[in-house]
Amino acid sequence: MHRRRRTALSVSVVLLAAGPLLTACGSTAHPGAAAVVGGERIEVSALQAEVKDVRTAQQQSPQSAQLIKDSGQLGKVKLSNMIFDRVLARAAGQAGVSVSRKETQDARAAMVQQAGGEDQLREQALTNGGLAPDQIDTYVQRQVTEQKLAAKIGARTQQDLLPVLVKASKDLQVDVNPRYGSWNASQIQLADYQAPWIARAKPAAGPQGAPQGVPQDQQGPAPDQQENPGDAASTG
């Protein structure tokens, strides 16, 4: 793989060690739902659409076989990120934090510049973050929201954000389809999935603009995490 200056892609975001891709028909309590968060359903169909978008993009990559092999648990990672986004939104709302469309656009523009162009950003998002092109804006908004929330509460590391996220998570009473695992409200992750930002504290907030100090959505240390290239929030 050619080594390039990369934008760190989060929770946030998204590749795990190879394993079976989970699909589900729904739990007994909530048929057709991968999870219910704050009374709102995350449909299995919506989760599968997220996974399909990534698989389609991966299949078009010269590194297709390796990308697919390295993202065997993509369904679980995507679900973790979808739940996390709702928890983060609740925590931000409770703190009086909001993110405008312009802030998201400005942050993405900074990422594009840092990556060396839109095509390069898309390549890095797919390779490093398991993100399809139409998922990048959601990722960027997540990062900006984390930054603004951290700034609002005076958090200096991702770990400093944990208490407010835990409170929001418990308030939402997350219920996950057992076929995808269970939600650990105290660690803001699926019980059998180690979210990298929990495992590795980094600076949480910087100047509003390009996200900074965000681990990739990968399990365990990855070369790009160690080098901390192009630090740009989450994950997945």
PDB file of C-alpha atoms in Angstrom:
ATOM      1  CA  MET A   1       0.000   0.000   0.000  1.00  0.00           C
ATOM      2  CA  HIS A   2       1.373   3.395  -0.873  1.00  0.00           C
ATOM      3  CA  ARG A   3       2.047   5.461   2.195  1.00  0.00           C
ATOM      4  CA  ARG A   4       0.598   8.960   2.068  1.00  0.00           C
ATOM      5  CA  ARG A   5      -0.086  11.735   4.469  1.00  0.00           C
ATOM      6  CA  ARG A   6      -3.407  10.660   5.949  1.00  0.00           C
ATOM      7  CA  THR A   7      -6.335  12.203   7.715  1.00  0.00           C
ATOM      8  CA  ALA A   8      -7.102  10.209  10.874  1.00  0.00           C
ATOM      9  CA  LEU A   9     -10.544   8.695  10.467  1.00  0.00           C
ATOM     10  CA  SER A  10     -12.637   7.796  13.732  1.00  0.00           C
ATOM     11  CA  VAL A  11     -15.373   6.633  16.521  1.00  0.00           C
ATOM     12  CA  SER A  12     -15.786   7.297  16.511  1.00  0.00           C
ATOM     13  CA  VAL A  13     -15.290   5.134  12.949  1.00  0.00           C
ATOM     14  CA  VAL A  14     -13.982   1.628  11.364  1.00  0.00           C
ATOM     15  CA  LEU A  15     -12.092  -1.522  10.347  1.00  0.00           C
ATOM     16  CA  LEU A  16     -11.720  -4.530  12.632  1.00  0.00           C
ATOM     17  CA  ALA A  17      -9.928  -7.847  12.488  1.00  0.00           C
ATOM     18  CA  ALA A  18     -11.461 -10.343  10.078  1.00  0.00           C
ATOM     19  CA  GLY A  19     -14.592 -12.098  11.289  1.00  0.00           C
ATOM     20  CA  PRO A  20     -18.119 -12.977  10.163  1.00  0.00           C
ATOM     21  CA  LEU A  21     -20.298 -10.134   8.953  1.00  0.00           C
ATOM     22  CA  LEU A  22     -23.344 -10.039  11.210  1.00  0.00           C
ATOM     23  CA  THR A  23     -26.806  -9.749   9.754  1.00  0.00           C
ATOM     24  CA  ALA A  24     -29.987 -10.043  11.737  1.00  0.00           C
ATOM     25  CA  CYS A  25     -33.704 -10.306  11.316  1.00  0.00           C
ATOM     26  CA  GLY A  26     -34.465  -8.518  14.561  1.00  0.00           C
ATOM     27  CA  SER A  27     -34.805  -9.280  18.233  1.00  0.00           C
ATOM     28  CA  THR A  28     -37.902 -10.725  19.846  1.00  0.00           C
ATOM     29  CA  ALA A  29     -38.755  -7.423  21.498  1.00  0.00           C
ATOM     30  CA  HIS A  30     -38.095  -5.288  18.441  1.00  0.00           C
ATOM     31  CA  PRO A  31     -38.498  -7.296  15.204  1.00  0.00           C
ATOM     32  CA  GLY A  32     -36.522  -5.766  12.348  1.00  0.00           C
ATOM     33  CA  ALA A  33     -34.482  -3.493  14.608  1.00  0.00           C
ATOM     34  CA  ALA A  34     -30.732  -3.784  15.064  1.00  0.00           C
ATOM     35  CA  ALA A  35     -31.069  -1.526  18.113  1.00  0.00           C
ATOM     36  CA  VAL A  36     -33.483   0.841  19.810  1.00  0.00           C
ATOM     37  CA  VAL A  37     -31.971   4.056  21.162  1.00  0.00           C
ATOM     38  CA  GLY A  38     -34.098   6.440  23.174  1.00  0.00           C
ATOM     39  CA  GLY A  39     -37.197   4.739  21.820  1.00  0.00           C
ATOM     40  CA  GLU A  40     -36.062   5.230  18.206  1.00  0.00           C
ATOM     41  CA  ARG A  41     -35.285   2.214  16.078  1.00  0.00           C
ATOM     42  CA  ILE A  42     -32.142   1.595  14.075  1.00  0.00           C
ATOM     43  CA  GLU A  43     -33.529  -0.703  11.437  1.00  0.00           C
ATOM     44  CA  VAL A  44     -31.555  -3.722  10.304  1.00  0.00           C
ATOM     45  CA  SER A  45     -32.217  -2.532   6.764  1.00  0.00           C
ATOM     46  CA  ALA A  46     -30.549   0.821   7.528  1.00  0.00           C
ATOM     47  CA  LEU A  47     -27.529  -0.934   9.018  1.00  0.00           C
ATOM     48  CA  GLN A  48     -27.279  -3.278   6.049  1.00  0.00           C
ATOM     49  CA  ALA A  49     -27.437  -0.301   3.684  1.00  0.00           C
ATOM     50  CA  GLU A  50     -24.455   1.262   5.489  1.00  0.00           C
ATOM     51  CA  VAL A  51     -22.493  -1.960   5.125  1.00  0.00           C
ATOM     52  CA  LYS A  52     -23.495  -2.382   1.485  1.00  0.00           C
ATOM     53  CA  ASP A  53     -22.276   1.116   0.607  1.00  0.00           C
ATOM     54  CA  VAL A  54     -18.863   0.326   2.065  1.00  0.00           C
ATOM     55  CA  ARG A  55     -18.675  -3.073   0.378  1.00  0.00           C
ATOM     56  CA  THR A  56     -19.551  -1.513  -2.966  1.00  0.00           C
ATOM     57  CA  ALA A  57     -16.788   1.069  -2.556  1.00  0.00           C
ATOM     58  CA  GLN A  58     -14.328  -1.594  -1.417  1.00  0.00           C
ATOM     59  CA  GLN A  59     -15.057  -3.758  -4.437  1.00  0.00           C
ATOM     60  CA  GLN A  60     -14.103  -0.876  -6.697  1.00  0.00           C
ATOM     61  CA  SER A  61     -10.739  -0.440  -4.985  1.00  0.00           C
ATOM     62  CA  PRO A  62      -7.502  -2.020  -6.257  1.00  0.00           C
ATOM     63  CA  GLN A  63      -7.077  -3.248  -2.678  1.00  0.00           C
ATOM     64  CA  SER A  64     -10.530  -4.821  -2.659  1.00  0.00           C
ATOM     65  CA  ALA A  65      -9.634  -8.264  -1.309  1.00  0.00           C
ATOM     66  CA  GLN A  66      -7.518  -6.912   1.550  1.00  0.00           C
ATOM     67  CA  LEU A  67     -10.039  -4.235   2.518  1.00  0.00           C
ATOM     68  CA  ILE A  68     -12.855  -6.761   2.704  1.00  0.00           C
ATOM     69  CA  LYS A  69     -10.692  -9.232   4.629  1.00  0.00           C
ATOM     70  CA  ASP A  70      -9.721  -6.581   7.162  1.00  0.00           C
ATOM     71  CA  SER A  71     -13.319  -5.483   7.786  1.00  0.00           C
ATOM     72  CA  GLY A  72     -15.062  -8.753   8.520  1.00  0.00           C
ATOM     73  CA  GLN A  73     -16.992  -7.267  11.457  1.00  0.00           C
ATOM     74  CA  LEU A  74     -18.061  -4.197   9.547  1.00  0.00           C
ATOM     75  CA  GLY A  75     -21.717  -4.676  10.457  1.00  0.00           C
ATOM     76  CA  LYS A  76     -20.965  -4.571  14.165  1.00  0.00           C
ATOM     77  CA  VAL A  77     -18.683  -1.562  13.812  1.00  0.00           C
ATOM     78  CA  LYS A  78     -21.260   0.362  11.806  1.00  0.00           C
ATOM     79  CA  LEU A  79     -23.926  -0.376  14.396  1.00  0.00           C
ATOM     80  CA  SER A  80     -21.625   0.770  17.194  1.00  0.00           C
ATOM     81  CA  ASN A  81     -21.063   4.043  15.349  1.00  0.00           C
ATOM     82  CA  MET A  82     -24.770   4.522  14.626  1.00  0.00           C
ATOM     83  CA  ILE A  83     -25.561   4.114  18.320  1.00  0.00           C
ATOM     84  CA  PHE A  84     -22.645   6.319  19.340  1.00  0.00           C
ATOM     85  CA  ASP A  85     -23.850   9.117  17.065  1.00  0.00           C
ATOM     86  CA  ARG A  86     -27.193   9.144  18.871  1.00  0.00           C
ATOM     87  CA  VAL A  87     -25.528   9.103  22.272  1.00  0.00           C
ATOM     88  CA  LEU A  88     -23.234  11.939  21.235  1.00  0.00           C
ATOM     89  CA  ALA A  89     -26.193  13.949  19.922  1.00  0.00           C
ATOM     90  CA  ARG A  90     -27.978  13.539  23.271  1.00  0.00           C
ATOM     91  CA  ALA A  91     -24.866  14.564  25.228  1.00  0.00           C
ATOM     92  CA  ALA A  92     -24.334  17.575  22.964  1.00  0.00           C
ATOM     93  CA  GLY A  93     -27.961  18.610  23.324  1.00  0.00           C
ATOM     94  CA  GLN A  94     -27.794  18.338  27.091  1.00  0.00           C
ATOM     95  CA  ALA A  95     -24.730  20.603  27.039  1.00  0.00           C
ATOM     96  CA  GLY A  96     -26.343  23.106  24.683  1.00  0.00           C
ATOM     97  CA  VAL A  97     -23.966  22.266  21.830  1.00  0.00           C
ATOM     98  CA  SER A  98     -25.004  22.243  18.190  1.00  0.00           C
ATOM     99  CA  VAL A  99     -23.121  21.965  14.905  1.00  0.00           C
ATOM    100  CA  SER A 100     -24.084  24.010  11.877  1.00  0.00           C
ATOM    101  CA  ARG A 101     -23.930  22.819   8.291  1.00  0.00           C
ATOM    102  CA  LYS A 102     -21.250  25.420   7.609  1.00  0.00           C
ATOM    103  CA  GLU A 103     -19.070  24.098  10.424  1.00  0.00           C
ATOM    104  CA  THR A 104     -19.301  20.620   8.945  1.00  0.00           C
ATOM    105  CA  GLN A 105     -18.529  21.922   5.474  1.00  0.00           C
ATOM    106  CA  ASP A 106     -15.559  23.913   6.729  1.00  0.00           C
ATOM    107  CA  ALA A 107     -14.166  20.904   8.596  1.00  0.00           C
ATOM    108  CA  ARG A 108     -14.536  18.720   5.533  1.00  0.00           C
ATOM    109  CA  ALA A 109     -12.826  21.330   3.370  1.00  0.00           C
ATOM    110  CA  ALA A 110      -9.895  21.319   5.804  1.00  0.00           C
ATOM    111  CA  MET A 111      -9.737  17.539   5.584  1.00  0.00           C
ATOM    112  CA  VAL A 112      -9.765  17.667   1.789  1.00  0.00           C
ATOM    113  CA  GLN A 113      -6.888  20.141   1.822  1.00  0.00           C
ATOM    114  CA  GLN A 114      -4.932  18.048   4.303  1.00  0.00           C
ATOM    115  CA  ALA A 115      -5.496  14.867   2.297  1.00  0.00           C
ATOM    116  CA  GLY A 116      -4.405  16.507  -0.942  1.00  0.00           C
ATOM    117  CA  GLY A 117      -7.763  16.547  -2.692  1.00  0.00           C
ATOM    118  CA  GLU A 118     -11.263  15.108  -2.647  1.00  0.00           C
ATOM    119  CA  ASP A 119     -10.272  11.853  -4.348  1.00  0.00           C
ATOM    120  CA  GLN A 120      -7.465  11.334  -1.866  1.00  0.00           C
ATOM    121  CA  LEU A 121      -9.799  11.974   1.061  1.00  0.00           C
ATOM    122  CA  ARG A 122     -12.267   9.416  -0.260  1.00  0.00           C
ATOM    123  CA  GLU A 123      -9.491   6.875  -0.703  1.00  0.00           C
ATOM    124  CA  GLN A 124      -8.209   7.456   2.818  1.00  0.00           C
ATOM    125  CA  ALA A 125     -11.711   7.369   4.275  1.00  0.00           C
ATOM    126  CA  LEU A 126     -12.324   3.980   2.705  1.00  0.00           C
ATOM    127  CA  THR A 127      -8.902   2.497   3.418  1.00  0.00           C
ATOM    128  CA  ASN A 128      -8.354   3.841   6.928  1.00  0.00           C
ATOM    129  CA  GLY A 129     -11.869   4.414   8.165  1.00  0.00           C
ATOM    130  CA  GLY A 130     -14.138   1.937   6.396  1.00  0.00           C
ATOM    131  CA  LEU A 131     -16.223   4.841   5.113  1.00  0.00           C
ATOM    132  CA  ALA A 132     -18.087   4.997   1.834  1.00  0.00           C
ATOM    133  CA  PRO A 133     -18.015   8.407   0.121  1.00  0.00           C
ATOM    134  CA  ASP A 134     -21.547   9.273   1.260  1.00  0.00           C
ATOM    135  CA  GLN A 135     -20.628   8.496   4.884  1.00  0.00           C
ATOM    136  CA  ILE A 136     -17.809  11.020   5.199  1.00  0.00           C
ATOM    137  CA  ASP A 137     -20.026  13.975   6.123  1.00  0.00           C
ATOM    138  CA  THR A 138     -21.549  12.011   9.007  1.00  0.00           C
ATOM    139  CA  TYR A 139     -18.055  11.217  10.210  1.00  0.00           C
ATOM    140  CA  VAL A 140     -16.990  14.852   9.962  1.00  0.00           C
ATOM    141  CA  GLN A 141     -20.048  16.045  11.855  1.00  0.00           C
ATOM    142  CA  ARG A 142     -19.279  13.522  14.588  1.00  0.00           C
ATOM    143  CA  GLN A 143     -15.780  14.858  14.948  1.00  0.00           C
ATOM    144  CA  VAL A 144     -16.838  18.497  15.077  1.00  0.00           C
ATOM    145  CA  THR A 145     -19.560  17.681  17.601  1.00  0.00           C
ATOM    146  CA  GLU A 146     -17.035  15.927  19.844  1.00  0.00           C
ATOM    147  CA  GLN A 147     -14.689  18.903  19.612  1.00  0.00           C
ATOM    148  CA  LYS A 148     -17.356  21.442  20.491  1.00  0.00           C
ATOM    149  CA  LEU A 149     -18.710  19.299  23.323  1.00  0.00           C
ATOM    150  CA  ALA A 150     -15.184  18.877  24.706  1.00  0.00           C
ATOM    151  CA  ALA A 151     -14.603  22.609  24.520  1.00  0.00           C
ATOM    152  CA  LYS A 152     -17.921  23.335  26.231  1.00  0.00           C
ATOM    153  CA  ILE A 153     -17.250  21.087  29.219  1.00  0.00           C
ATOM    154  CA  GLY A 154     -13.509  21.748  29.382  1.00  0.00           C
ATOM    155  CA  ALA A 155     -12.465  18.227  28.417  1.00  0.00           C
ATOM    156  CA  ARG A 156      -8.826  17.887  27.417  1.00  0.00           C
ATOM    157  CA  THR A 157      -8.888  14.220  26.392  1.00  0.00           C
ATOM    158  CA  GLN A 158     -11.391  11.804  24.933  1.00  0.00           C
ATOM    159  CA  GLN A 159     -11.527  10.124  28.327  1.00  0.00           C
ATOM    160  CA  ASP A 160     -12.706  13.398  29.834  1.00  0.00           C
ATOM    161  CA  LEU A 161     -15.790  13.155  27.619  1.00  0.00           C
ATOM    162  CA  LEU A 162     -16.724   9.746  28.997  1.00  0.00           C
ATOM    163  CA  PRO A 163     -18.866  10.875  31.986  1.00  0.00           C
ATOM    164  CA  VAL A 164     -21.204  13.019  29.880  1.00  0.00           C
ATOM    165  CA  LEU A 165     -21.455  10.298  27.245  1.00  0.00           C
ATOM    166  CA  VAL A 166     -22.200   7.684  29.895  1.00  0.00           C
ATOM    167  CA  LYS A 167     -24.997   9.831  31.281  1.00  0.00           C
ATOM    168  CA  ALA A 168     -26.497  10.327  27.826  1.00  0.00           C
ATOM    169  CA  SER A 169     -26.139   6.626  27.045  1.00  0.00           C
ATOM    170  CA  LYS A 170     -27.936   5.606  30.231  1.00  0.00           C
ATOM    171  CA  ASP A 171     -30.661   8.183  29.614  1.00  0.00           C
ATOM    172  CA  LEU A 172     -31.280   6.682  26.171  1.00  0.00           C
ATOM    173  CA  GLN A 173     -31.558   3.109  27.502  1.00  0.00           C
ATOM    174  CA  VAL A 174     -29.932   1.503  24.476  1.00  0.00           C
ATOM    175  CA  ASP A 175     -31.383  -1.901  23.584  1.00  0.00           C
ATOM    176  CA  VAL A 176     -29.337  -3.895  21.053  1.00  0.00           C
ATOM    177  CA  ASN A 177     -30.516  -6.896  19.085  1.00  0.00           C
ATOM    178  CA  PRO A 178     -28.776  -9.829  20.829  1.00  0.00           C
ATOM    179  CA  ARG A 179     -27.454 -11.083  17.499  1.00  0.00           C
ATOM    180  CA  TYR A 180     -25.217  -8.007  17.411  1.00  0.00           C
ATOM    181  CA  GLY A 181     -24.214  -8.161  21.065  1.00  0.00           C
ATOM    182  CA  SER A 182     -25.208  -5.840  23.911  1.00  0.00           C
ATOM    183  CA  TRP A 183     -24.550  -2.208  24.710  1.00  0.00           C
ATOM    184  CA  ASN A 184     -22.192  -1.298  27.528  1.00  0.00           C
ATOM    185  CA  ALA A 185     -23.481   2.099  28.676  1.00  0.00           C
ATOM    186  CA  SER A 186     -20.506   2.585  30.991  1.00  0.00           C
ATOM    187  CA  GLN A 187     -17.988   2.328  28.145  1.00  0.00           C
ATOM    188  CA  ILE A 188     -20.145   3.618  25.258  1.00  0.00           C
ATOM    189  CA  GLN A 189     -19.604   0.598  23.025  1.00  0.00           C
ATOM    190  CA  LEU A 190     -20.927  -2.805  22.137  1.00  0.00           C
ATOM    191  CA  ALA A 191     -19.957  -5.116  24.963  1.00  0.00           C
ATOM    192  CA  ASP A 192     -17.645  -7.282  22.860  1.00  0.00           C
ATOM    193  CA  TYR A 193     -16.198  -4.458  20.744  1.00  0.00           C
ATOM    194  CA  GLN A 194     -13.315  -2.362  22.068  1.00  0.00           C
ATOM    195  CA  ALA A 195     -13.865   1.152  20.788  1.00  0.00           C
ATOM    196  CA  PRO A 196     -10.376   2.557  20.083  1.00  0.00           C
ATOM    197  CA  TRP A 197     -11.045   6.009  21.509  1.00  0.00           C
ATOM    198  CA  ILE A 198     -11.891   4.389  24.867  1.00  0.00           C
ATOM    199  CA  ALA A 199      -8.699   2.349  24.830  1.00  0.00           C
ATOM    200  CA  ARG A 200      -6.456   5.229  23.916  1.00  0.00           C
ATOM    201  CA  ALA A 201      -6.926   8.732  25.325  1.00  0.00           C
ATOM    202  CA  LYS A 202      -5.968  11.606  23.052  1.00  0.00           C
ATOM    203  CA  PRO A 203      -6.507  15.364  22.936  1.00  0.00           C
ATOM    204  CA  ALA A 204     -10.213  15.909  22.486  1.00  0.00           C
ATOM    205  CA  ALA A 205     -10.615  19.513  21.486  1.00  0.00           C
ATOM    206  CA  GLY A 206      -8.765  21.919  19.275  1.00  0.00           C
ATOM    207  CA  PRO A 207      -9.663  25.013  17.296  1.00  0.00           C
ATOM    208  CA  GLN A 208     -12.970  24.674  15.506  1.00  0.00           C
ATOM    209  CA  GLY A 209     -12.230  23.533  11.969  1.00  0.00           C
ATOM    210  CA  ALA A 210     -10.376  20.395  10.998  1.00  0.00           C
ATOM    211  CA  PRO A 211     -10.946  17.720  13.658  1.00  0.00           C
ATOM    212  CA  GLN A 212      -7.905  16.901  15.753  1.00  0.00           C
ATOM    213  CA  GLY A 213      -6.678  14.064  17.934  1.00  0.00           C
ATOM    214  CA  VAL A 214      -8.978  11.293  16.736  1.00  0.00           C
ATOM    215  CA  PRO A 215      -8.158   7.585  16.565  1.00  0.00           C
ATOM    216  CA  GLN A 216      -9.285   5.516  13.639  1.00  0.00           C
ATOM    217  CA  ASP A 217     -12.167   3.096  13.944  1.00  0.00           C
ATOM    218  CA  GLN A 218      -9.891   0.098  14.254  1.00  0.00           C
ATOM    219  CA  GLN A 219      -9.441  -2.451  16.998  1.00  0.00           C
ATOM    220  CA  GLY A 220      -5.991  -2.425  18.525  1.00  0.00           C
ATOM    221  CA  PRO A 221      -3.041  -0.286  17.501  1.00  0.00           C
ATOM    222  CA  ALA A 222      -2.603   0.356  13.815  1.00  0.00           C
ATOM    223  CA  PRO A 223       0.475   1.865  12.172  1.00  0.00           C
ATOM    224  CA  ASP A 224      -1.339   5.109  11.426  1.00  0.00           C
ATOM    225  CA  GLN A 225      -2.439   5.382  15.041  1.00  0.00           C
ATOM    226  CA  GLN A 226       1.126   5.063  16.233  1.00  0.00           C
ATOM    227  CA  GLU A 227       2.337   7.713  13.830  1.00  0.00           C
ATOM    228  CA  ASN A 228      -0.718   9.883  14.520  1.00  0.00           C
ATOM    229  CA  PRO A 229      -0.681  11.244  10.938  1.00  0.00           C
ATOM    230  CA  GLY A 230      -2.852  14.185  10.004  1.00  0.00           C
ATOM    231  CA  ASP A 231      -4.718  14.143  13.281  1.00  0.00           C
ATOM    232  CA  ALA A 232      -8.015  15.253  12.451  1.00  0.00           C
ATOM    233  CA  ALA A 233     -13.187  12.884  16.834  1.00  0.00           C
ATOM    234  CA  SER A 234     -14.729   9.083  16.916  1.00  0.00           C
ATOM    235  CA  THR A 235     -15.866   5.927  15.167  1.00  0.00           C
ATOM    236  CA  GLY A 236     -18.086   3.424  13.868  1.00  0.00           C
TER     237      GLY A 236
END
